[in-house]
mmCIF file of C-alpha atoms and ligand atoms in Angstrom:
data_model
loop_
_atom_site.group_PDB
_atom_site.id
_atom_site.type_symbol
_atom_site.label_atom_id
_atom_site.label_comp_id
_atom_site.label_asym_id
_atom_site.label_seq_id
_atom_site.Cartn_x
_atom_site.Cartn_y
_atom_site.Cartn_z
ATOM 1 C CA MET A 10 -3.401 58.192 72.090
ATOM 2 C CA LYS A 11 -1.478 59.211 75.167
ATOM 3 C CA SER A 12 -2.708 62.257 77.179
ATOM 4 C CA ARG A 13 -0.457 65.303 77.031
ATOM 5 C CA ILE A 14 0.955 66.731 80.314
ATOM 6 C CA PHE A 15 3.184 69.531 81.370
ATOM 7 C CA VAL A 16 5.758 69.365 84.185
ATOM 8 C CA ALA A 17 6.226 72.920 85.311
ATOM 9 C CA ARG A 18 9.632 72.622 86.966
ATOM 10 C CA ALA A 19 12.806 70.612 86.585
ATOM 11 C CA THR A 20 12.420 67.160 88.140
ATOM 12 C CA PHE A 21 14.204 63.848 88.491
ATOM 13 C CA PRO A 22 14.909 62.139 85.083
ATOM 14 C CA GLU A 23 13.592 58.855 86.443
ATOM 15 C CA VAL A 24 10.259 60.465 87.306
ATOM 16 C CA LEU A 25 10.066 62.001 83.778
ATOM 17 C CA GLU A 26 10.835 58.546 82.438
ATOM 18 C CA ARG A 27 8.007 57.021 84.476
ATOM 19 C CA LEU A 28 5.569 59.706 83.289
ATOM 20 C CA SER A 29 6.646 59.161 79.696
ATOM 21 C CA GLN A 30 5.395 55.572 79.949
ATOM 22 C CA HIS A 31 1.882 57.000 80.446
ATOM 23 C CA PHE A 32 1.821 60.358 78.770
ATOM 24 C CA GLU A 33 3.250 62.570 76.155
ATOM 25 C CA VAL A 34 5.390 64.721 78.384
ATOM 26 C CA GLU A 35 6.511 68.327 77.913
ATOM 27 C CA SER A 36 8.769 69.496 80.820
ATOM 28 C CA ASN A 37 10.680 72.532 81.886
ATOM 29 C CA GLN A 38 14.019 70.874 82.645
ATOM 30 C CA GLU A 39 15.844 74.186 82.094
ATOM 31 C CA ASP A 40 13.781 75.278 85.187
ATOM 32 C CA ARG A 41 12.648 78.589 83.810
ATOM 33 C CA ILE A 42 10.276 80.619 86.010
ATOM 34 C CA PHE A 43 7.204 81.457 83.843
ATOM 35 C CA SER A 44 5.044 84.512 83.996
ATOM 36 C CA ALA A 45 1.269 83.780 84.430
ATOM 37 C CA ASP A 46 0.775 84.125 80.644
ATOM 38 C CA GLU A 47 3.724 81.935 79.793
ATOM 39 C CA LEU A 48 2.426 79.206 82.086
ATOM 40 C CA ILE A 49 -1.025 79.390 80.479
ATOM 41 C CA ALA A 50 0.667 79.041 77.048
ATOM 42 C CA ARG A 51 2.780 76.029 78.143
ATOM 43 C CA VAL A 52 -0.315 74.254 79.611
ATOM 44 C CA ALA A 53 -2.351 74.826 76.418
ATOM 45 C CA GLY A 54 -3.637 71.544 75.035
ATOM 46 C CA LYS A 55 -2.496 69.523 78.062
ATOM 47 C CA GLU A 56 -4.701 67.359 80.312
ATOM 48 C CA GLY A 57 -2.377 67.253 83.247
ATOM 49 C CA LEU A 58 -0.103 69.686 85.058
ATOM 50 C CA ILE A 59 2.571 68.847 87.678
ATOM 51 C CA ALA A 60 3.285 71.988 89.659
ATOM 52 C CA THR A 61 5.170 73.114 92.717
ATOM 53 C CA SER A 62 4.218 75.725 95.263
ATOM 54 C CA SER A 63 6.129 78.353 93.287
ATOM 55 C CA GLU A 64 3.538 78.374 90.476
ATOM 56 C CA ALA A 65 0.278 80.346 91.032
ATOM 57 C CA ILE A 66 -2.443 78.118 89.667
ATOM 58 C CA THR A 67 -5.332 80.412 89.129
ATOM 59 C CA ALA A 68 -8.962 80.552 87.830
ATOM 60 C CA GLY A 69 -7.504 82.322 84.775
ATOM 61 C CA LEU A 70 -5.329 79.341 83.979
ATOM 62 C CA PHE A 71 -8.291 76.934 84.168
ATOM 63 C CA LYS A 72 -10.431 79.233 82.005
ATOM 64 C CA ALA A 73 -7.678 79.578 79.400
ATOM 65 C CA ASN A 74 -6.955 75.835 79.263
ATOM 66 C CA PRO A 75 -10.241 73.898 78.752
ATOM 67 C CA THR A 76 -8.421 70.603 78.148
ATOM 68 C CA LEU A 77 -6.885 70.547 81.613
ATOM 69 C CA LYS A 78 -8.257 67.797 83.934
ATOM 70 C CA ALA A 79 -5.786 67.501 86.779
ATOM 71 C CA VAL A 80 -3.230 69.660 88.636
ATOM 72 C CA CYS A 81 -0.867 67.728 90.882
ATOM 73 C CA ASN A 82 1.130 69.865 93.278
ATOM 74 C CA THR A 83 4.518 68.640 94.488
ATOM 75 C CA ALA A 84 4.048 69.947 97.978
ATOM 76 C CA VAL A 85 1.860 69.177 100.968
ATOM 77 C CA GLY A 86 0.809 72.939 101.019
ATOM 78 C CA TYR A 87 -1.488 74.045 98.277
ATOM 79 C CA ASN A 88 -2.217 77.625 98.914
ATOM 80 C CA ASN A 89 -0.721 78.390 95.467
ATOM 81 C CA ILE A 90 -3.796 76.741 93.891
ATOM 82 C CA ASP A 91 -7.286 78.159 93.699
ATOM 83 C CA VAL A 92 -8.862 74.840 94.634
ATOM 84 C CA GLU A 93 -12.397 76.340 94.619
ATOM 85 C CA ALA A 94 -11.966 77.551 91.081
ATOM 86 C CA ALA A 95 -10.476 74.155 90.100
ATOM 87 C CA THR A 96 -13.541 72.409 91.532
ATOM 88 C CA SER A 97 -15.930 74.712 89.706
ATOM 89 C CA ALA A 98 -14.006 74.065 86.502
ATOM 90 C CA GLY A 99 -14.115 70.291 87.017
ATOM 91 C CA ILE A 100 -10.335 69.970 87.521
ATOM 92 C CA MET A 101 -8.842 67.488 90.121
ATOM 93 C CA VAL A 102 -6.274 68.883 92.464
ATOM 94 C CA SER A 103 -3.837 66.837 94.570
ATOM 95 C CA ASN A 104 -0.915 67.382 96.901
ATOM 96 C CA THR A 105 1.916 65.266 98.385
ATOM 97 C CA PRO A 106 1.190 64.732 102.123
ATOM 98 C CA ASP A 107 2.987 62.313 104.461
ATOM 99 C CA VAL A 108 6.088 61.515 102.319
ATOM 100 C CA LEU A 109 7.773 64.671 103.735
ATOM 101 C CA ASN A 110 6.613 64.569 107.406
ATOM 102 C CA GLU A 111 9.816 63.246 108.964
ATOM 103 C CA THR A 112 12.273 65.174 106.790
ATOM 104 C CA THR A 113 10.430 68.441 107.465
ATOM 105 C CA ALA A 114 10.309 67.679 111.177
ATOM 106 C CA ASP A 115 14.033 67.032 111.085
ATOM 107 C CA PHE A 116 14.469 70.473 109.546
ATOM 108 C CA ALA A 117 12.282 72.223 112.174
ATOM 109 C CA TRP A 118 14.837 70.935 114.693
ATOM 110 C CA THR A 119 17.762 71.959 112.519
ATOM 111 C CA LEU A 120 16.390 75.501 112.552
ATOM 112 C CA LEU A 121 15.369 75.493 116.205
ATOM 113 C CA MET A 122 18.850 74.371 117.322
ATOM 114 C CA ALA A 123 20.756 76.690 114.960
ATOM 115 C CA THR A 124 18.571 79.578 116.141
ATOM 116 C CA ALA A 125 18.753 78.958 119.914
ATOM 117 C CA ARG A 126 22.456 78.111 119.857
ATOM 118 C CA ARG A 127 23.255 80.956 117.472
ATOM 119 C CA VAL A 128 25.118 78.729 115.017
ATOM 120 C CA THR A 129 25.044 80.862 111.858
ATOM 121 C CA GLU A 130 25.858 84.031 113.735
ATOM 122 C CA ALA A 131 28.824 82.358 115.401
ATOM 123 C CA GLU A 132 30.053 80.908 112.111
ATOM 124 C CA GLN A 133 29.899 84.252 110.305
ATOM 125 C CA TRP A 134 31.908 85.828 113.121
ATOM 126 C CA LEU A 135 34.498 83.057 112.919
ATOM 127 C CA ARG A 136 34.733 83.307 109.138
ATOM 128 C CA ALA A 137 35.178 87.085 109.463
ATOM 129 C CA GLY A 138 38.407 86.369 111.466
ATOM 130 C CA HIS A 139 37.114 87.746 114.855
ATOM 131 C CA TRP A 140 38.007 84.613 116.919
ATOM 132 C CA LYS A 141 40.937 85.585 119.057
ATOM 133 C CA LYS A 142 39.910 84.203 122.449
ATOM 134 C CA TRP A 143 37.236 82.198 124.270
ATOM 135 C CA THR A 144 34.900 84.101 126.550
ATOM 136 C CA TYR A 145 32.228 83.043 129.063
ATOM 137 C CA ASP A 146 29.526 84.971 127.285
ATOM 138 C CA GLY A 147 30.520 84.129 123.742
ATOM 139 C CA PHE A 148 27.391 83.353 121.720
ATOM 140 C CA VAL A 149 25.462 82.115 124.758
ATOM 141 C CA GLY A 150 21.799 81.352 124.111
ATOM 142 C CA PRO A 151 18.866 79.586 125.772
ATOM 143 C CA ASP A 152 18.851 75.890 126.522
ATOM 144 C CA ILE A 153 16.852 73.498 124.418
ATOM 145 C CA HIS A 154 16.852 70.433 126.754
ATOM 146 C CA GLY A 155 14.340 70.751 129.570
ATOM 147 C CA ALA A 156 12.650 73.740 127.971
ATOM 148 C CA THR A 157 9.021 74.062 126.919
ATOM 149 C CA LEU A 158 8.298 73.523 123.216
ATOM 150 C CA GLY A 159 5.222 75.173 121.778
ATOM 151 C CA VAL A 160 3.915 73.790 118.456
ATOM 152 C CA ILE A 161 1.278 75.803 116.618
ATOM 153 C CA GLY A 162 -0.378 73.555 113.996
ATOM 154 C CA MET A 163 -0.395 69.959 115.263
ATOM 155 C CA GLY A 164 -0.958 68.059 112.018
ATOM 156 C CA ARG A 165 1.246 65.193 110.960
ATOM 157 C CA ILE A 166 4.404 67.316 110.649
ATOM 158 C CA GLY A 167 3.708 69.143 113.991
ATOM 159 C CA GLN A 168 3.329 65.776 115.713
ATOM 160 C CA ALA A 169 6.662 64.528 114.230
ATOM 161 C CA VAL A 170 8.290 67.718 115.533
ATOM 162 C CA ALA A 171 6.800 67.115 118.992
ATOM 163 C CA ARG A 172 7.774 63.409 119.063
ATOM 164 C CA ARG A 173 11.465 64.375 118.557
ATOM 165 C CA SER A 174 11.420 66.489 121.742
ATOM 166 C CA LEU A 175 11.332 63.372 123.959
ATOM 167 C CA GLY A 176 15.096 63.054 123.626
ATOM 168 C CA PHE A 177 15.520 66.610 124.927
ATOM 169 C CA ASP A 178 13.295 66.029 128.017
ATOM 170 C CA MET A 179 11.076 68.846 126.900
ATOM 171 C CA LYS A 180 7.511 69.700 127.982
ATOM 172 C CA VAL A 181 5.310 70.042 124.890
ATOM 173 C CA ILE A 182 2.334 72.337 124.603
ATOM 174 C CA TYR A 183 0.430 72.844 121.323
ATOM 175 C CA HIS A 184 -2.339 74.793 119.674
ATOM 176 C CA ASN A 185 -4.385 73.548 116.752
ATOM 177 C CA ARG A 186 -7.751 74.148 115.193
ATOM 178 C CA SER A 187 -8.943 71.068 117.073
ATOM 179 C CA ARG A 188 -7.589 69.068 119.928
ATOM 180 C CA LEU A 189 -5.887 65.748 119.086
ATOM 181 C CA ALA A 190 -7.181 62.349 120.300
ATOM 182 C CA PRO A 191 -5.531 61.339 123.569
ATOM 183 C CA GLU A 192 -3.386 58.597 121.956
ATOM 184 C CA LEU A 193 -1.964 61.071 119.510
ATOM 185 C CA GLU A 194 -1.158 63.556 122.271
ATOM 186 C CA GLN A 195 0.582 60.778 124.128
ATOM 187 C CA ARG A 196 2.681 59.802 121.008
ATOM 188 C CA ALA A 197 3.586 63.509 120.573
ATOM 189 C CA ASN A 198 5.582 63.426 123.828
ATOM 190 C CA HIS A 199 2.422 63.918 125.936
ATOM 191 C CA ALA A 200 1.616 67.218 124.297
ATOM 192 C CA GLN A 201 -0.826 69.422 126.192
ATOM 193 C CA TYR A 202 -3.493 71.431 124.357
ATOM 194 C CA VAL A 203 -3.483 75.104 125.238
ATOM 195 C CA SER A 204 -4.838 78.374 123.761
ATOM 196 C CA LYS A 205 -2.594 80.241 121.373
ATOM 197 C CA GLU A 206 -2.081 83.017 123.925
ATOM 198 C CA GLU A 207 -1.217 80.607 126.687
ATOM 199 C CA LEU A 208 1.277 78.807 124.327
ATOM 200 C CA LEU A 209 2.942 82.020 123.450
ATOM 201 C CA ARG A 210 3.254 83.013 127.130
ATOM 202 C CA GLN A 211 4.657 79.674 128.316
ATOM 203 C CA ALA A 212 6.871 78.334 125.457
ATOM 204 C CA ASP A 213 10.570 78.803 125.358
ATOM 205 C CA HIS A 214 10.724 77.714 121.681
ATOM 206 C CA VAL A 215 7.702 78.184 119.411
ATOM 207 C CA VAL A 216 7.502 76.248 116.101
ATOM 208 C CA LEU A 217 4.920 77.084 113.406
ATOM 209 C CA VAL A 218 3.706 74.196 111.299
ATOM 210 C CA LEU A 219 0.229 75.283 110.273
ATOM 211 C CA PRO A 220 -1.109 75.530 106.683
ATOM 212 C CA TYR A 221 -1.508 78.942 105.138
ATOM 213 C CA SER A 222 -5.024 80.242 104.523
ATOM 214 C CA LYS A 223 -6.963 83.501 104.933
ATOM 215 C CA GLN A 224 -7.688 82.320 108.471
ATOM 216 C CA SER A 225 -4.014 81.659 109.348
ATOM 217 C CA HIS A 226 -2.702 84.923 107.783
ATOM 218 C CA HIS A 227 -0.557 86.744 110.283
ATOM 219 C CA THR A 228 -1.212 84.163 113.053
ATOM 220 C CA ILE A 229 1.876 85.737 114.597
ATOM 221 C CA GLY A 230 1.884 89.553 114.550
ATOM 222 C CA ALA A 231 2.965 92.323 116.917
ATOM 223 C CA ALA A 232 0.339 91.444 119.580
ATOM 224 C CA GLU A 233 1.374 87.707 119.622
ATOM 225 C CA LEU A 234 5.107 88.483 119.692
ATOM 226 C CA ALA A 235 4.495 90.757 122.665
ATOM 227 C CA LEU A 236 3.131 87.796 124.580
ATOM 228 C CA MET A 237 6.340 85.740 124.128
ATOM 229 C CA LYS A 238 9.177 85.526 126.637
ATOM 230 C CA PRO A 239 12.179 87.831 125.821
ATOM 231 C CA GLN A 240 14.433 84.753 125.815
ATOM 232 C CA ALA A 241 12.120 82.737 123.495
ATOM 233 C CA THR A 242 12.805 81.718 119.896
ATOM 234 C CA LEU A 243 10.353 81.405 116.983
ATOM 235 C CA VAL A 244 10.758 78.996 114.085
ATOM 236 C CA ASN A 245 8.588 79.097 110.925
ATOM 237 C CA ILE A 246 8.838 76.144 108.577
ATOM 238 C CA ALA A 247 5.200 76.491 107.424
ATOM 239 C CA ARG A 248 4.485 79.318 104.943
ATOM 240 C CA GLY A 249 5.295 82.935 104.482
ATOM 241 C CA GLY A 250 2.323 85.096 105.566
ATOM 242 C CA ILE A 251 1.711 83.124 108.717
ATOM 243 C CA VAL A 252 4.092 85.610 110.404
ATOM 244 C CA ASP A 253 3.839 89.303 109.879
ATOM 245 C CA ASP A 254 7.398 89.782 108.776
ATOM 246 C CA VAL A 255 7.515 93.540 109.520
ATOM 247 C CA ALA A 256 6.276 92.927 113.082
ATOM 248 C CA LEU A 257 8.835 90.142 113.534
ATOM 249 C CA ILE A 258 11.682 92.372 112.355
ATOM 250 C CA ALA A 259 10.586 95.038 114.875
ATOM 251 C CA ALA A 260 10.391 92.394 117.663
ATOM 252 C CA LEU A 261 13.872 90.996 116.837
ATOM 253 C CA ARG A 262 15.296 94.533 116.835
ATOM 254 C CA ALA A 263 13.661 95.445 120.112
ATOM 255 C CA GLY A 264 14.561 92.225 121.865
ATOM 256 C CA THR A 265 10.841 91.376 122.383
ATOM 257 C CA ILE A 266 11.999 87.797 121.542
ATOM 258 C CA ALA A 267 15.533 86.442 121.404
ATOM 259 C CA ALA A 268 15.760 85.082 117.925
ATOM 260 C CA ALA A 269 13.935 83.530 114.960
ATOM 261 C CA GLY A 270 14.672 80.746 112.522
ATOM 262 C CA LEU A 271 12.855 81.222 109.190
ATOM 263 C CA ASP A 272 12.551 78.948 106.167
ATOM 264 C CA VAL A 273 9.642 80.812 104.633
ATOM 265 C CA PHE A 274 8.830 84.439 104.048
ATOM 266 C CA GLU A 275 6.102 86.755 102.837
ATOM 267 C CA ASN A 276 6.675 87.341 99.085
ATOM 268 C CA GLU A 277 9.549 84.822 98.930
ATOM 269 C CA PRO A 278 11.923 84.472 97.217
ATOM 270 C CA ALA A 279 12.073 88.282 97.714
ATOM 271 C CA LEU A 280 12.528 88.565 101.478
ATOM 272 C CA HIS A 281 12.289 91.761 103.469
ATOM 273 C CA PRO A 282 15.801 93.277 103.209
ATOM 274 C CA ASP A 283 15.878 94.158 106.948
ATOM 275 C CA PHE A 284 16.191 90.467 107.814
ATOM 276 C CA LEU A 285 19.642 90.521 106.271
ATOM 277 C CA GLN A 286 20.762 93.195 108.745
ATOM 278 C CA LEU A 287 19.725 91.236 111.806
ATOM 279 C CA LYS A 288 22.103 88.953 113.677
ATOM 280 C CA ASN A 289 19.451 87.176 115.673
ATOM 281 C CA VAL A 290 17.747 85.445 112.790
ATOM 282 C CA VAL A 291 18.681 82.234 110.902
ATOM 283 C CA LEU A 292 17.516 82.369 107.260
ATOM 284 C CA THR A 293 17.068 79.446 104.879
ATOM 285 C CA PRO A 294 15.535 79.377 101.364
ATOM 286 C CA HIS A 295 12.470 77.152 101.860
ATOM 287 C CA ILE A 296 14.363 73.860 102.205
ATOM 288 C CA GLY A 297 12.297 72.051 104.879
ATOM 289 C CA SER A 298 11.679 69.023 102.684
ATOM 290 C CA ALA A 299 15.021 69.110 100.955
ATOM 291 C CA SER A 300 16.478 65.653 101.480
ATOM 292 C CA VAL A 301 17.184 63.605 98.235
ATOM 293 C CA PRO A 302 14.929 60.656 99.231
ATOM 294 C CA THR A 303 12.067 62.960 100.266
ATOM 295 C CA ARG A 304 12.180 65.164 97.115
ATOM 296 C CA LEU A 305 12.224 61.973 95.015
ATOM 297 C CA ALA A 306 9.293 60.569 97.030
ATOM 298 C CA MET A 307 7.426 63.857 96.556
ATOM 299 C CA ALA A 308 8.024 63.798 92.779
ATOM 300 C CA HIS A 309 6.852 60.150 92.526
ATOM 301 C CA CYS A 310 3.795 60.914 94.656
ATOM 302 C CA ALA A 311 2.767 63.754 92.339
ATOM 303 C CA ALA A 312 3.369 61.480 89.362
ATOM 304 C CA SER A 313 1.211 58.733 90.931
ATOM 305 C CA ASN A 314 -1.548 61.194 91.545
ATOM 306 C CA LEU A 315 -1.504 62.345 87.926
ATOM 307 C CA ILE A 316 -1.355 58.796 86.543
ATOM 308 C CA ALA A 317 -4.413 57.881 88.637
ATOM 309 C CA ALA A 318 -6.307 61.052 87.748
ATOM 310 C CA LEU A 319 -5.888 60.689 83.962
ATOM 311 C CA SER A 320 -6.619 56.890 84.032
ATOM 312 C CA GLY A 321 -10.117 57.545 85.451
ATOM 313 C CA GLU A 322 -9.135 56.563 88.997
ATOM 314 C CA THR A 323 -9.249 58.675 92.088
ATOM 315 C CA PRO A 324 -5.785 59.983 93.065
ATOM 316 C CA SER A 325 -4.825 58.989 96.609
ATOM 317 C CA ASN A 326 -4.309 62.658 97.578
ATOM 318 C CA LEU A 327 -7.239 64.221 95.839
ATOM 319 C CA LEU A 328 -8.009 67.535 97.591
ATOM 320 C CA ASN A 329 -11.426 68.199 95.980
ATOM 321 C CA PRO A 330 -13.305 64.836 96.108
ATOM 322 C CA GLY A 331 -16.539 66.624 95.283
ATOM 323 C CA VAL A 332 -15.276 67.646 91.830
ATOM 324 C CA SER A 333 -17.386 66.706 88.806
ATOM 325 C CA LYS A 334 -14.573 65.749 86.490
ATOM 326 C CA ARG A 335 -14.144 67.314 83.062
ATOM 327 C CA GLY A 336 -15.006 64.695 80.369
HETATM 328 C C1 8YV B 404 8.003 72.026 98.816
HETATM 329 C C2 8YV B 404 6.606 72.712 100.889
HETATM 330 O O1 8YV B 404 9.219 71.519 98.548
HETATM 331 O O2 8YV B 404 5.461 70.670 100.762
HETATM 332 C C3 8YV B 404 5.385 71.877 100.963
HETATM 333 O O3 8YV B 404 4.328 72.415 101.193
HETATM 334 O O4 8YV B 404 6.601 73.828 101.287
HETATM 335 C C4 8YV B 404 7.887 72.134 100.353
HETATM 336 O O5 8YV B 404 8.010 70.815 100.833
HETATM 337 C C5 8YV B 404 7.898 73.354 98.142
HETATM 338 O O6 8YV B 404 6.736 74.011 98.469
HETATM 339 C C6 8YV B 404 7.932 73.109 96.593
HETATM 340 O O7 8YV B 404 6.656 72.775 96.094
#
């Protein structure tokens, strides 16, 4: 008999088709957002769950669903899943690293350039019919080429962001939990390891690419923003909660920094309403990995992890290798 699985969010028909060859699949193609209790009810009797970072996968869900053996997140980040509780419950957890590195790095640059060069602000002004003449100071911003790029979080995506700066003749500095091997620093446009404080003082453009955890909560708050140059920009493509949004709003208002580009927010999709009043912020709805090939690759990666997990193999992207699997 085929194992039963639940796919929590609407996905590519070809991925559902592939999953159906292995499993009895129940899916949410209407893409409803479930409450915690509804999700528990939909997972009931299933052995596998394919989730996204929008679903909170909690100890309560594991307790209420004793048949569940594997949760496969369709995201590289997995702060939506209580991995420790999953491990105690004997449930395998996986993510989708690597397949999104390049697309997400492309998007960091999209936001950096739109932010520094004030693209969305200028476009809104043009659409509102204000363009009557050219001026020397119209929408001027800082330069990107020749500037210093600061990357906080120098994992695989951070390194891909840094590599791209070569074409802009930039100096790269980075901060990370640990220093990279010399050959990786060299590939990342000769990135130099510095303290977080030094990075914030020196960088013209700061990009955040670190995973969210209790330790990285509010990595950027009022004190950190105060260290940055008044002409500097800040880009967050990582996770909401890494930046203290209230402190950032105050800094953008006061001109402590010039501008910010944000793809992620505390409590998203409900963002702080004051962001909408600010001109010096570019706002996007968590679309860092949103290219068609990458989203398809992520969906297939999660499917491969689940197929391996429920066939008694070890999923390539298992996050809790110490888990004693449920029988
Ligand atoms: C996902 C992301 O698309 O991979 C991640 O961690 O943030 C995005 O690429 C999103 O989280 C949906 O799961």
